[in-house]
Amino acid sequence: MTKRFLFSISSLVLIGTLLSACGAPATTTPTAEAPQVKNTNLATAAEGYLEPVQSVTLNFMTGGLVTEVAVKEGQHVKAGAVIARLKNSAQRDALAEAEAALAAVKANQAAYRSQLPQLIAAAEAEVKAAQAQQAGASAGRDHQADLVEAETAVVQARYAQTQIETSMNMMREYEVDHGENWTKLQLAYANAVKATQAAEERVKALKTGSPGDRAAGAQIGAAQAGEKAAQARLTQLIAEREGKATDSFEAAIQQAQAAITGAQVALAQTELRAPFDGTIAQLNLKAGEPVPNDQAAVVLADLASWQIETADVTEIKVPALKVGQGVMIKFDALPDVELKGAVESISSVAQSKSGDVVYPVKIKVLESDPRLRWGMTAAVTFEE
């Protein structure tokens, strides 16, 4: 009885449980969501500073007092424009003196060349006189023939002497310094005088029957040497006339031209000129004050073209970069500005920065904004 009762109760409990399960609404066991996988291949980022593509520091090559400042800071200038000048009176005087010296040398050369016909005539007469002296010194000829020849030699020698005297008088009229050419004429005149005297003595000896006539052979060598020297001078003068040889003035002209070039360089060094179109980014000159020794006189930059140079691209990041790769650029000072750029160069030489190995990367800024300023901090993101 008791066992049957317990079985009945157990059955009822089981049935109730089953019925309860069938009547209750179905429930689901919650499962955890799969975590979203983030893209770990993020674009490489770096930081750098904005700078102009082209800039230069300008300084005077010599010290001195600034007399003129022709520009203002922030002013745009063209290539070749004068930025400032130093006191240059001494340099201008030196240039004027050099130019005057060149003009004087050229004037002397012109005067000399105008006298070339007379100088050539004198040289020709000198040659003839030397030849006459040589002929007069020859021995062993018929007495009468020798006398006629000797008298002819006297006439030629006197003519040569007269020609040289005429040339010397003409040169005196110009009242210019002829240097070596005057010396040549003096020597030619002395030789002509000697030739005239020798010819006259020859005539006298022949007329008086002097025994010195028979010993004239010793004079032949000297006469031949005189003729050779006179012929050389004549050849040089003819070559100068025909432009086949330079005269003694050419060297002086070259020296004067070199002096002018040096003076022009010295004068140019008293001016600062812009080497390219750009903006005066910094100006440390004032008229009436000396050139500063402790800072740049002028900083010129082309503010129309910008670049960024990074200093934190590590050896881990640099293999992913290449020249021409696109870049997005943002500026700390201009949060609303985002510009496009491109990798211009990647240094092949590493640098050490705060214990890291980094490679400087230059980025060309392809867009612009009038608010950009030299030195602004830029955050760059290299496109993949």
Short mmCIF file of C-alpha atoms in Angstrom, two decimals:
data_model
loop_
_atom_site.label_atom_id
_atom_site.label_comp_id
_atom_site.label_asym_id
_atom_site.label_seq_id
_atom_site.Cartn_x
_atom_site.Cartn_y
_atom_site.Cartn_z
CA MET A 1 0.00 0.00 0.00
CA THR A 2 2.66 2.36 0.99
CA LYS A 3 4.90 1.54 -2.03
CA ARG A 4 2.00 1.98 -4.40
CA PHE A 5 1.28 5.36 -2.87
CA LEU A 6 4.86 6.57 -3.25
CA PHE A 7 5.01 5.44 -6.86
CA SER A 8 1.82 7.34 -7.58
CA ILE A 9 3.24 10.51 -6.06
CA SER A 10 6.47 10.14 -8.05
CA SER A 11 4.54 9.65 -11.21
CA LEU A 12 2.46 12.70 -10.57
CA VAL A 13 5.53 14.82 -9.93
CA LEU A 14 7.15 13.63 -13.14
CA ILE A 15 4.02 14.25 -15.16
CA GLY A 16 3.66 17.72 -13.62
CA THR A 17 7.19 18.54 -14.48
CA LEU A 18 6.75 17.47 -18.08
CA LEU A 19 3.53 19.38 -18.40
CA SER A 20 5.15 22.46 -16.94
CA ALA A 21 7.96 22.22 -19.43
CA CYS A 22 5.65 21.89 -22.37
CA GLY A 23 3.59 24.90 -21.36
CA ALA A 24 6.41 27.39 -20.62
CA PRO A 25 7.77 29.72 -23.33
CA ALA A 26 11.02 28.60 -25.00
CA THR A 27 14.25 30.36 -23.89
CA THR A 28 17.67 30.59 -25.65
CA THR A 29 21.07 30.56 -24.05
CA PRO A 30 22.94 33.82 -24.87
CA THR A 31 26.28 33.43 -26.68
CA ALA A 32 29.21 35.90 -26.61
CA GLU A 33 29.68 38.04 -29.78
CA ALA A 34 32.84 37.38 -31.82
CA PRO A 35 35.25 40.32 -31.34
CA GLN A 36 35.67 42.63 -34.37
CA VAL A 37 39.10 42.19 -35.96
CA LYS A 38 40.70 45.60 -36.46
CA ASN A 39 42.96 46.28 -39.45
CA THR A 40 46.46 46.09 -38.04
CA ASN A 41 48.02 47.29 -41.35
CA LEU A 42 47.64 50.93 -40.39
CA ALA A 43 49.12 53.68 -42.58
CA THR A 44 52.52 54.86 -41.42
CA ALA A 45 52.47 58.21 -39.61
CA ALA A 46 55.27 60.65 -38.87
CA GLU A 47 55.92 64.19 -37.77
CA GLY A 48 57.97 66.90 -39.41
CA TYR A 49 58.40 70.61 -39.93
CA LEU A 50 57.33 72.83 -42.80
CA GLU A 51 60.10 74.58 -44.72
CA PRO A 52 60.49 76.24 -48.14
CA VAL A 53 61.92 74.11 -50.92
CA GLN A 54 64.43 76.86 -51.74
CA SER A 55 66.03 79.18 -49.21
CA VAL A 56 69.41 80.81 -48.71
CA THR A 57 71.29 82.82 -46.11
CA LEU A 58 72.94 85.91 -47.59
CA ASN A 59 75.92 87.75 -46.11
CA PHE A 60 78.32 90.39 -47.37
CA MET A 61 81.74 89.01 -48.30
CA THR A 62 83.37 92.01 -46.64
CA GLY A 63 82.67 94.17 -43.62
CA GLY A 64 81.66 97.78 -43.80
CA LEU A 65 79.01 100.38 -43.17
CA VAL A 66 75.54 99.74 -44.60
CA THR A 67 74.51 102.78 -46.65
CA GLU A 68 71.31 101.46 -48.24
CA VAL A 69 68.69 98.81 -47.48
CA ALA A 70 66.45 98.55 -50.53
CA VAL A 71 63.89 96.02 -49.21
CA LYS A 72 61.67 95.28 -46.23
CA GLU A 73 61.09 92.04 -44.39
CA GLY A 74 58.30 90.09 -46.08
CA GLN A 75 58.85 91.82 -49.43
CA HIS A 76 58.95 89.74 -52.61
CA VAL A 77 61.99 90.38 -54.81
CA LYS A 78 63.10 89.30 -58.27
CA ALA A 79 66.36 87.51 -59.03
CA GLY A 80 69.20 90.03 -59.34
CA ALA A 81 67.45 92.74 -57.32
CA VAL A 82 69.67 94.78 -54.99
CA ILE A 83 68.86 94.05 -51.36
CA ALA A 84 71.45 96.26 -49.65
CA ARG A 85 74.68 98.19 -50.28
CA LEU A 86 77.78 99.02 -48.28
CA LYS A 87 79.83 102.20 -48.47
CA ASN A 88 81.80 101.71 -51.69
CA SER A 89 83.53 105.00 -52.55
CA ALA A 90 86.98 103.40 -52.35
CA GLN A 91 85.94 100.54 -54.64
CA ARG A 92 84.42 102.97 -57.16
CA ASP A 93 87.58 105.08 -57.16
CA ALA A 94 89.70 101.98 -57.75
CA LEU A 95 87.52 100.97 -60.69
CA ALA A 96 87.71 104.46 -62.20
CA GLU A 97 91.51 104.46 -61.89
CA ALA A 98 91.76 101.05 -63.55
CA GLU A 99 89.52 102.17 -66.42
CA ALA A 100 91.57 105.36 -66.86
CA ALA A 101 94.79 103.33 -66.94
CA LEU A 102 93.38 101.09 -69.66
CA ALA A 103 92.28 104.11 -71.70
CA ALA A 104 95.77 105.64 -71.42
CA VAL A 105 97.49 102.45 -72.56
CA LYS A 106 95.13 102.13 -75.52
CA ALA A 107 95.77 105.77 -76.46
CA ASN A 108 99.52 105.17 -76.39
CA GLN A 109 99.05 102.07 -78.50
CA ALA A 110 96.99 104.00 -81.04
CA ALA A 111 99.67 106.71 -81.24
CA TYR A 112 102.36 104.09 -81.67
CA ARG A 113 100.47 102.33 -84.43
CA SER A 114 99.92 105.61 -86.25
CA GLN A 115 103.72 105.98 -86.34
CA LEU A 116 104.40 102.49 -87.64
CA PRO A 117 104.97 103.72 -91.22
CA GLN A 118 107.67 106.12 -90.01
CA LEU A 119 109.20 103.50 -87.74
CA ILE A 120 109.30 101.02 -90.62
CA ALA A 121 110.91 103.59 -92.90
CA ALA A 122 113.52 104.32 -90.25
CA ALA A 123 114.20 100.60 -89.80
CA GLU A 124 114.58 100.14 -93.54
CA ALA A 125 117.05 103.03 -93.63
CA GLU A 126 118.93 101.44 -90.74
CA VAL A 127 119.20 98.19 -92.69
CA LYS A 128 120.51 100.04 -95.73
CA ALA A 129 123.00 101.95 -93.59
CA ALA A 130 124.26 98.69 -92.10
CA GLN A 131 124.57 97.23 -95.56
CA ALA A 132 126.48 100.32 -96.67
CA GLN A 133 128.79 100.01 -93.68
CA GLN A 134 129.40 96.39 -94.56
CA ALA A 135 130.10 97.30 -98.16
CA GLY A 136 132.43 100.09 -97.13
CA ALA A 137 134.40 97.69 -94.98
CA SER A 138 134.97 95.29 -97.85
CA ALA A 139 138.55 95.27 -99.14
CA GLY A 140 140.29 94.29 -102.35
CA ARG A 141 138.07 96.16 -104.79
CA ASP A 142 138.94 98.59 -107.57
CA HIS A 143 139.86 101.90 -105.97
CA GLN A 144 137.59 104.04 -108.16
CA ALA A 145 134.67 101.64 -107.82
CA ASP A 146 135.26 101.52 -104.11
CA LEU A 147 135.29 105.29 -103.93
CA VAL A 148 131.98 105.56 -105.81
CA GLU A 149 130.45 102.88 -103.61
CA ALA A 150 131.78 104.55 -100.48
CA GLU A 151 130.35 107.91 -101.47
CA THR A 152 127.02 106.22 -102.18
CA ALA A 153 127.18 104.60 -98.74
CA VAL A 154 127.69 108.04 -97.20
CA VAL A 155 124.57 109.32 -98.93
CA GLN A 156 122.54 106.30 -97.78
CA ALA A 157 123.82 106.50 -94.23
CA ARG A 158 123.04 110.19 -93.98
CA TYR A 159 119.55 109.55 -95.39
CA ALA A 160 118.95 106.80 -92.82
CA GLN A 161 120.10 109.11 -90.04
CA THR A 162 117.73 111.82 -91.27
CA GLN A 163 114.80 109.40 -91.40
CA ILE A 164 115.39 108.28 -87.84
CA GLU A 165 115.69 111.87 -86.64
CA THR A 166 112.35 112.64 -88.32
CA SER A 167 110.65 109.71 -86.55
CA MET A 168 112.06 110.78 -83.19
CA ASN A 169 110.82 114.32 -83.68
CA MET A 170 107.33 113.06 -84.54
CA MET A 171 107.24 110.89 -81.42
CA ARG A 172 108.21 113.91 -79.30
CA GLU A 173 105.21 115.80 -80.68
CA TYR A 174 102.79 113.20 -79.28
CA GLU A 175 104.26 113.72 -75.81
CA VAL A 176 103.43 110.18 -74.72
CA ASP A 177 105.59 107.55 -73.14
CA HIS A 178 106.72 105.13 -75.85
CA GLY A 179 108.93 103.07 -73.59
CA GLU A 180 110.71 100.31 -75.43
CA ASN A 181 109.99 101.80 -78.87
CA TRP A 182 111.74 105.07 -77.97
CA THR A 183 114.73 103.05 -76.82
CA LYS A 184 114.74 101.20 -80.14
CA LEU A 185 114.78 104.48 -82.05
CA GLN A 186 117.62 105.84 -79.93
CA LEU A 187 119.63 102.70 -80.65
CA ALA A 188 118.82 102.93 -84.35
CA TYR A 189 119.90 106.56 -84.39
CA ALA A 190 123.18 105.76 -82.68
CA ASN A 191 123.84 102.99 -85.20
CA ALA A 192 122.99 105.34 -88.08
CA VAL A 193 125.44 107.93 -86.77
CA LYS A 194 128.14 105.30 -86.54
CA ALA A 195 127.33 104.09 -90.04
CA THR A 196 127.55 107.64 -91.39
CA GLN A 197 130.87 108.25 -89.67
CA ALA A 198 132.24 104.94 -90.93
CA ALA A 199 131.12 105.69 -94.48
CA GLU A 200 132.67 109.16 -94.34
CA GLU A 201 135.92 107.74 -92.98
CA ARG A 202 135.87 105.17 -95.76
CA VAL A 203 135.60 107.92 -98.41
CA LYS A 204 138.34 109.90 -96.71
CA ALA A 205 140.58 106.86 -96.54
CA LEU A 206 140.06 106.06 -100.20
CA LYS A 207 140.77 109.64 -101.22
CA THR A 208 143.94 109.85 -99.11
CA GLY A 209 145.03 106.28 -99.73
CA SER A 210 144.91 105.42 -96.02
CA PRO A 211 146.33 101.99 -95.22
CA GLY A 212 143.31 101.48 -92.97
CA ASP A 213 141.35 100.66 -96.08
CA ARG A 214 143.28 97.44 -96.42
CA ALA A 215 142.50 96.46 -92.84
CA ALA A 216 138.74 96.98 -93.15
CA GLY A 217 138.06 93.25 -93.11
CA ALA A 218 137.78 93.34 -89.35
CA GLN A 219 134.81 95.66 -89.69
CA ILE A 220 132.83 93.33 -91.92
CA GLY A 221 131.69 91.06 -89.07
CA ALA A 222 130.44 94.01 -87.04
CA ALA A 223 128.64 95.41 -90.07
CA GLN A 224 126.94 92.08 -90.72
CA ALA A 225 125.78 91.86 -87.10
CA GLY A 226 124.37 95.37 -87.34
CA GLU A 227 122.48 94.48 -90.48
CA LYS A 228 121.03 91.37 -88.86
CA ALA A 229 119.76 93.31 -85.82
CA ALA A 230 118.30 96.05 -88.01
CA GLN A 231 116.56 93.48 -90.19
CA ALA A 232 115.05 91.81 -87.11
CA ARG A 233 113.60 95.13 -85.93
CA LEU A 234 112.22 95.79 -89.40
CA THR A 235 110.61 92.34 -89.55
CA GLN A 236 108.95 92.88 -86.14
CA LEU A 237 107.56 96.27 -87.13
CA ILE A 238 106.13 94.93 -90.38
CA ALA A 239 104.52 92.01 -88.53
CA GLU A 240 102.92 94.44 -86.06
CA ARG A 241 101.56 96.53 -88.92
CA GLU A 242 100.01 93.45 -90.52
CA GLY A 243 98.59 92.17 -87.23
CA LYS A 244 100.79 89.07 -87.20
CA ALA A 245 102.61 90.05 -84.00
CA THR A 246 101.70 91.87 -80.79
CA ASP A 247 103.39 95.06 -79.75
CA SER A 248 104.68 95.88 -76.28
CA PHE A 249 101.38 97.56 -75.40
CA GLU A 250 99.37 94.32 -75.50
CA ALA A 251 100.82 93.08 -72.21
CA ALA A 252 100.03 96.42 -70.57
CA ILE A 253 96.46 96.26 -71.90
CA GLN A 254 95.98 92.78 -70.45
CA GLN A 255 97.27 93.94 -67.08
CA ALA A 256 94.93 96.94 -67.13
CA GLN A 257 91.95 94.74 -68.04
CA ALA A 258 92.80 92.37 -65.18
CA ALA A 259 92.89 95.34 -62.82
CA ILE A 260 89.44 96.40 -64.03
CA THR A 261 88.05 92.90 -63.46
CA GLY A 262 89.45 92.86 -59.93
CA ALA A 263 87.99 96.29 -59.19
CA GLN A 264 84.58 95.22 -60.54
CA VAL A 265 84.59 92.14 -58.29
CA ALA A 266 85.49 94.27 -55.26
CA LEU A 267 82.67 96.70 -56.09
CA ALA A 268 80.17 93.87 -56.58
CA GLN A 269 81.05 92.54 -53.12
CA THR A 270 79.65 95.72 -51.60
CA GLU A 271 76.17 94.75 -52.81
CA LEU A 272 73.77 91.98 -51.78
CA ARG A 273 71.59 90.77 -54.65
CA ALA A 274 68.83 88.18 -54.70
CA PRO A 275 70.01 84.95 -56.38
CA PHE A 276 66.44 83.88 -57.19
CA ASP A 277 62.83 85.10 -56.97
CA GLY A 278 61.70 84.94 -53.38
CA THR A 279 60.55 86.62 -50.18
CA ILE A 280 62.75 88.41 -47.64
CA ALA A 281 62.05 86.06 -44.74
CA GLN A 282 64.54 87.69 -42.37
CA LEU A 283 66.34 91.05 -42.54
CA ASN A 284 69.05 92.04 -40.06
CA LEU A 285 70.46 95.13 -41.77
CA LYS A 286 69.97 98.81 -41.01
CA ALA A 287 71.27 101.78 -42.98
CA GLY A 288 73.99 103.64 -41.12
CA GLU A 289 75.03 100.60 -39.08
CA PRO A 290 77.89 98.15 -39.66
CA VAL A 291 77.31 94.68 -41.03
CA PRO A 292 76.36 92.30 -38.18
CA ASN A 293 78.92 89.64 -37.40
CA ASP A 294 76.81 87.35 -35.21
CA GLN A 295 73.82 86.66 -37.46
CA ALA A 296 72.77 86.32 -41.06
CA ALA A 297 72.31 89.58 -42.91
CA VAL A 298 69.36 88.31 -44.96
CA VAL A 299 67.38 85.09 -45.32
CA LEU A 300 65.68 84.73 -48.69
CA ALA A 301 63.11 82.00 -49.37
CA ASP A 302 60.68 80.93 -52.06
CA LEU A 303 57.49 80.70 -50.00
CA ALA A 304 55.46 79.50 -52.97
CA SER A 305 56.86 75.95 -52.75
CA TRP A 306 56.90 74.00 -49.49
CA GLN A 307 58.29 70.73 -48.23
CA ILE A 308 58.29 68.79 -44.99
CA GLU A 309 61.24 66.89 -43.59
CA THR A 310 60.48 64.20 -41.05
CA ALA A 311 62.81 63.11 -38.30
CA ASP A 312 60.99 60.15 -36.76
CA VAL A 313 60.55 57.54 -39.51
CA THR A 314 62.23 54.56 -37.88
CA GLU A 315 63.98 51.64 -39.47
CA ILE A 316 60.80 49.61 -38.88
CA LYS A 317 58.64 52.04 -40.85
CA VAL A 318 60.97 53.08 -43.64
CA PRO A 319 60.80 49.83 -45.72
CA ALA A 320 57.11 50.53 -46.40
CA LEU A 321 57.84 53.90 -48.01
CA LYS A 322 58.77 54.74 -51.59
CA VAL A 323 59.41 57.86 -53.63
CA GLY A 324 56.19 59.23 -55.14
CA GLN A 325 54.01 57.70 -52.44
CA GLY A 326 50.99 59.82 -51.51
CA VAL A 327 50.88 61.66 -48.20
CA MET A 328 48.16 63.46 -46.24
CA ILE A 329 49.38 66.41 -44.22
CA LYS A 330 47.81 68.12 -41.21
CA PHE A 331 49.14 70.98 -39.11
CA ASP A 332 48.92 71.50 -35.37
CA ALA A 333 48.34 75.22 -35.86
CA LEU A 334 45.73 74.72 -38.60
CA PRO A 335 43.47 71.84 -37.53
CA ASP A 336 40.99 72.54 -40.32
CA VAL A 337 43.63 72.24 -43.04
CA GLU A 338 44.55 68.95 -44.71
CA LEU A 339 46.82 69.02 -47.74
CA LYS A 340 48.10 66.45 -50.18
CA GLY A 341 51.75 65.66 -50.62
CA ALA A 342 54.14 63.10 -52.05
CA VAL A 343 57.37 61.51 -50.91
CA GLU A 344 60.21 63.32 -52.64
CA SER A 345 63.22 61.52 -51.18
CA ILE A 346 64.18 58.98 -48.55
CA SER A 347 67.61 59.26 -46.98
CA SER A 348 69.92 56.31 -47.50
CA VAL A 349 71.84 57.18 -44.35
CA ALA A 350 70.39 56.57 -40.92
CA GLN A 351 70.49 59.01 -38.03
CA SER A 352 70.22 58.43 -34.32
CA LYS A 353 67.44 60.22 -32.43
CA SER A 354 66.65 59.54 -28.79
CA GLY A 355 68.09 56.06 -29.13
CA ASP A 356 66.09 55.23 -32.27
CA VAL A 357 67.45 54.68 -35.76
CA VAL A 358 65.58 57.05 -38.07
CA TYR A 359 65.73 58.00 -41.76
CA PRO A 360 64.92 61.58 -42.81
CA VAL A 361 62.14 61.70 -45.41
CA LYS A 362 61.38 64.76 -47.53
CA ILE A 363 57.79 65.32 -48.56
CA LYS A 364 56.74 67.74 -51.29
CA VAL A 365 53.59 69.66 -50.39
CA LEU A 366 51.36 69.55 -53.48
CA GLU A 367 48.76 72.03 -52.22
CA SER A 368 49.06 75.32 -50.40
CA ASP A 369 47.32 77.61 -47.97
CA PRO A 370 48.08 81.29 -47.37
CA ARG A 371 48.27 80.63 -43.63
CA LEU A 372 51.25 78.30 -43.91
CA ARG A 373 54.36 79.50 -42.09
CA TRP A 374 57.95 78.34 -42.10
CA GLY A 375 58.61 75.96 -39.20
CA MET A 376 55.03 74.81 -38.55
CA THR A 377 54.70 71.34 -37.07
CA ALA A 378 53.09 68.88 -39.48
CA ALA A 379 51.64 65.42 -38.94
CA VAL A 380 51.91 63.28 -42.04
CA THR A 381 50.23 60.02 -42.93
CA PHE A 382 51.71 57.93 -45.72
CA GLU A 383 49.03 56.39 -47.91
CA GLU A 384 49.18 52.65 -48.48
#
